PDB file of C-alpha atoms in Angstrom:
ATOM      1  CA  UNK A  12     -14.835   2.025  -9.304  1.00 85.00           C
ATOM      2  CA  UNK A  13     -12.597  -0.128  -7.186  1.00 92.00           C
ATOM      3  CA  UNK A  14     -13.075  -0.591  -3.433  1.00 95.00           C
ATOM      4  CA  UNK A  15     -10.078  -1.343  -1.253  1.00 97.00           C
ATOM      5  CA  UNK A  16      -9.895  -2.954   2.167  1.00 97.00           C
ATOM      6  CA  UNK A  17      -6.625  -3.176   4.061  1.00 98.00           C
ATOM      7  CA  UNK A  18      -5.865  -5.744   6.729  1.00 98.00           C
ATOM      8  CA  UNK A  19      -2.951  -7.269   8.569  1.00 97.00           C
ATOM      9  CA  UNK A  20      -1.982  -4.408  10.821  1.00 97.00           C
ATOM     10  CA  UNK A  21      -1.423  -4.782  14.511  1.00 97.00           C
ATOM     11  CA  UNK A  22       0.997  -4.461  17.379  1.00 97.00           C
ATOM     12  CA  UNK A  23       4.455  -5.878  16.809  1.00 97.00           C
ATOM     13  CA  UNK A  24       7.769  -5.622  18.614  1.00 97.00           C
ATOM     14  CA  UNK A  25      10.669  -3.810  17.070  1.00 97.00           C
ATOM     15  CA  UNK A  26      12.533  -6.142  14.771  1.00 97.00           C
ATOM     16  CA  UNK A  27       9.407  -8.095  13.981  1.00 97.00           C
ATOM     17  CA  UNK A  28       7.505  -8.569  10.745  1.00 98.00           C
ATOM     18  CA  UNK A  29       4.035  -7.977   9.378  1.00 97.00           C
ATOM     19  CA  UNK A  30       2.324  -8.605   6.099  1.00 98.00           C
ATOM     20  CA  UNK A  31      -0.339  -6.143   5.098  1.00 98.00           C
ATOM     21  CA  UNK A  32      -2.998  -7.051   2.567  1.00 98.00           C
ATOM     22  CA  UNK A  33      -5.154  -4.876   0.366  1.00 98.00           C
ATOM     23  CA  UNK A  34      -8.153  -6.639  -1.104  1.00 97.00           C
ATOM     24  CA  UNK A  35      -9.846  -5.052  -4.076  1.00 95.00           C
ATOM     25  CA  UNK A  36     -13.393  -5.438  -5.315  1.00 91.00           C
ATOM     26  CA  UNK A  37     -15.590  -3.784  -7.857  1.00 88.00           C
ATOM     27  CA  UNK A  38     -13.080  -3.774 -10.684  1.00 84.00           C
ATOM     28  CA  UNK A  39     -10.195  -5.852 -11.928  1.00 87.00           C
ATOM     29  CA  UNK A  40      -7.083  -5.064  -9.965  1.00 90.00           C
ATOM     30  CA  UNK A  41      -4.857  -5.392 -13.013  1.00 92.00           C
ATOM     31  CA  UNK A  42      -6.350  -2.143 -14.338  1.00 93.00           C
ATOM     32  CA  UNK A  43      -4.560  -0.231 -11.576  1.00 96.00           C
ATOM     33  CA  UNK A  44      -1.113   0.685 -10.442  1.00 97.00           C
ATOM     34  CA  UNK A  45      -1.054   0.046  -6.712  1.00 98.00           C
ATOM     35  CA  UNK A  46       0.703   1.736  -3.845  1.00 98.00           C
ATOM     36  CA  UNK A  47       1.065   1.716  -0.106  1.00 98.00           C
ATOM     37  CA  UNK A  48       1.222   4.921   1.887  1.00 98.00           C
ATOM     38  CA  UNK A  49       1.372   5.613   5.584  1.00 98.00           C
ATOM     39  CA  UNK A  50       0.459   8.396   7.934  1.00 98.00           C
ATOM     40  CA  UNK A  51       1.678   8.788  11.479  1.00 96.00           C
ATOM     41  CA  UNK A  52      -0.085  11.060  13.989  1.00 92.00           C
ATOM     42  CA  UNK A  53       0.720  14.687  13.292  1.00 94.00           C
ATOM     43  CA  UNK A  54       2.499  13.896  10.052  1.00 96.00           C
ATOM     44  CA  UNK A  55       1.567  14.019   6.415  1.00 97.00           C
ATOM     45  CA  UNK A  56       0.764  10.903   4.477  1.00 97.00           C
ATOM     46  CA  UNK A  57       3.906   9.543   2.853  1.00 98.00           C
ATOM     47  CA  UNK A  58       4.706   7.117   0.097  1.00 98.00           C
ATOM     48  CA  UNK A  59       5.940   3.667   1.080  1.00 98.00           C
ATOM     49  CA  UNK A  60       5.943   1.488  -2.016  1.00 98.00           C
ATOM     50  CA  UNK A  61       4.299   1.039  -5.387  1.00 98.00           C
ATOM     51  CA  UNK A  62       3.892  -1.676  -7.974  1.00 98.00           C
ATOM     52  CA  UNK A  63       2.900  -1.484 -11.611  1.00 96.00           C
ATOM     53  CA  UNK A  64      -0.228  -3.097 -13.005  1.00 95.00           C
ATOM     54  CA  UNK A  65       1.459  -6.342 -14.037  1.00 92.00           C
ATOM     55  CA  UNK A  66       3.934  -6.304 -11.160  1.00 88.00           C
ATOM     56  CA  UNK A  67       6.958  -5.779 -13.340  1.00 90.00           C
ATOM     57  CA  UNK A  68       8.078  -2.565 -11.683  1.00 96.00           C
ATOM     58  CA  UNK A  69       8.305  -1.683  -8.007  1.00 98.00           C
ATOM     59  CA  UNK A  70       9.425   1.448  -6.196  1.00 98.00           C
ATOM     60  CA  UNK A  71      10.222   1.982  -2.529  1.00 98.00           C
ATOM     61  CA  UNK A  72      10.746   4.906  -0.219  1.00 98.00           C
ATOM     62  CA  UNK A  73      14.308   5.112   1.020  1.00 97.00           C
ATOM     63  CA  UNK A  74      13.065   4.691   4.583  1.00 97.00           C
ATOM     64  CA  UNK A  75      11.773   1.161   3.895  1.00 97.00           C
ATOM     65  CA  UNK A  76      14.063   0.005   1.110  1.00 97.00           C
ATOM     66  CA  UNK A  77      15.492  -3.392   1.969  1.00 96.00           C
ATOM     67  CA  UNK A  78      12.902  -3.967   4.678  1.00 97.00           C
ATOM     68  CA  UNK A  79       9.670  -3.996   2.674  1.00 98.00           C
ATOM     69  CA  UNK A  80       8.468  -5.900  -0.347  1.00 98.00           C
ATOM     70  CA  UNK A  81       5.366  -5.024  -2.311  1.00 98.00           C
ATOM     71  CA  UNK A  82       3.709  -7.706  -4.396  1.00 98.00           C
ATOM     72  CA  UNK A  83       0.387  -8.386  -6.036  1.00 97.00           C
ATOM     73  CA  UNK A  84      -1.772 -11.267  -7.096  1.00 96.00           C
ATOM     74  CA  UNK A  85      -4.051  -9.994  -9.816  1.00 95.00           C
ATOM     75  CA  UNK A  86      -5.892 -13.292 -10.042  1.00 95.00           C
ATOM     76  CA  UNK A  87      -6.886 -12.915  -6.390  1.00 95.00           C
ATOM     77  CA  UNK A  88      -7.296  -9.125  -6.578  1.00 95.00           C
ATOM     78  CA  UNK A  89      -4.943  -8.505  -3.686  1.00 97.00           C
ATOM     79  CA  UNK A  90      -1.804  -6.511  -3.019  1.00 98.00           C
ATOM     80  CA  UNK A  91       0.627  -7.219  -0.217  1.00 98.00           C
ATOM     81  CA  UNK A  92       3.209  -5.292   1.718  1.00 98.00           C
ATOM     82  CA  UNK A  93       5.648  -7.524   3.546  1.00 98.00           C
ATOM     83  CA  UNK A  94       7.483  -5.578   6.225  1.00 98.00           C
ATOM     84  CA  UNK A  95      10.399  -6.831   8.275  1.00 98.00           C
ATOM     85  CA  UNK A  96      12.918  -5.431  10.752  1.00 97.00           C
ATOM     86  CA  UNK A  97      10.226  -3.047  11.905  1.00 98.00           C
ATOM     87  CA  UNK A  98      11.224   0.049  13.849  1.00 97.00           C
ATOM     88  CA  UNK A  99       9.199   2.528  15.873  1.00 96.00           C
ATOM     89  CA  UNK A 100       9.197   4.984  12.969  1.00 96.00           C
ATOM     90  CA  UNK A 101       7.160   2.454  11.005  1.00 97.00           C
ATOM     91  CA  UNK A 102       4.217   2.986  13.365  1.00 98.00           C
ATOM     92  CA  UNK A 103       1.415   4.566  11.346  1.00 98.00           C
ATOM     93  CA  UNK A 104      -1.840   3.951   9.580  1.00 98.00           C
ATOM     94  CA  UNK A 105      -1.095   2.203   6.304  1.00 98.00           C
ATOM     95  CA  UNK A 106      -3.241   2.918   3.302  1.00 98.00           C
ATOM     96  CA  UNK A 107      -3.583   1.185  -0.006  1.00 98.00           C
ATOM     97  CA  UNK A 108      -4.084   3.242  -3.144  1.00 98.00           C
ATOM     98  CA  UNK A 109      -5.217   2.205  -6.611  1.00 97.00           C
ATOM     99  CA  UNK A 110      -4.372   4.544  -9.479  1.00 97.00           C
ATOM    100  CA  UNK A 111      -5.582   4.574 -13.028  1.00 94.00           C
ATOM    101  CA  UNK A 112      -5.105   7.048 -15.851  1.00 91.00           C
ATOM    102  CA  UNK A 113      -8.027   7.586 -18.194  1.00 89.00           C
ATOM    103  CA  UNK A 114      -7.635  10.113 -21.007  1.00 91.00           C
ATOM    104  CA  UNK A 115      -4.702  11.851 -19.275  1.00 91.00           C
ATOM    105  CA  UNK A 116      -6.555  12.133 -15.964  1.00 94.00           C
ATOM    106  CA  UNK A 117      -5.403  10.120 -12.989  1.00 91.00           C
ATOM    107  CA  UNK A 118      -7.966   8.629 -10.665  1.00 94.00           C
ATOM    108  CA  UNK A 119      -6.936   7.517  -7.185  1.00 95.00           C
ATOM    109  CA  UNK A 120      -8.886   5.302  -4.853  1.00 96.00           C
ATOM    110  CA  UNK A 121      -8.018   4.751  -1.217  1.00 97.00           C
ATOM    111  CA  UNK A 122      -8.809   2.203   1.405  1.00 97.00           C
ATOM    112  CA  UNK A 123      -9.670   2.990   5.020  1.00 96.00           C
ATOM    113  CA  UNK A 124      -6.275   1.994   6.353  1.00 97.00           C
ATOM    114  CA  UNK A 125      -4.864  -0.478   8.813  1.00 98.00           C
ATOM    115  CA  UNK A 126      -2.886   0.511  11.876  1.00 98.00           C
ATOM    116  CA  UNK A 127       0.620  -0.696  12.541  1.00 98.00           C
ATOM    117  CA  UNK A 128       2.154  -0.102  15.946  1.00 98.00           C
ATOM    118  CA  UNK A 129       5.756  -1.050  16.611  1.00 97.00           C
ATOM    119  CA  UNK A 130       6.752  -1.285  20.248  1.00 96.00           C
ATOM    120  CA  UNK A 131      10.355  -0.748  21.238  1.00 87.00           C
TER     121      UNK A 131
END
């Protein structure tokens, strides 16, 4: 199975930018659709962005559309989330998820998360 490690989080001022990375090991990243999710204290985990296995299709939550870009480098086994114009509502733990469907069953794998804190 794939193992995921997120990095790139930190403290940033409102209006600033961050690039999160999700490094995969154990299996070829191109076998998986990839997504970023986030969870703020006291809130449920929510979808942020996703990208198809070859990178041809991306989807974004309305709350980040126009401010975030998801990308992947399958040769390097890494997925990125470029975030800009950050606001306080973007503060959360960000998690990377790898998804794969085998015989009509979807398997999800999660990383441990990286924390993003936006100061106003």
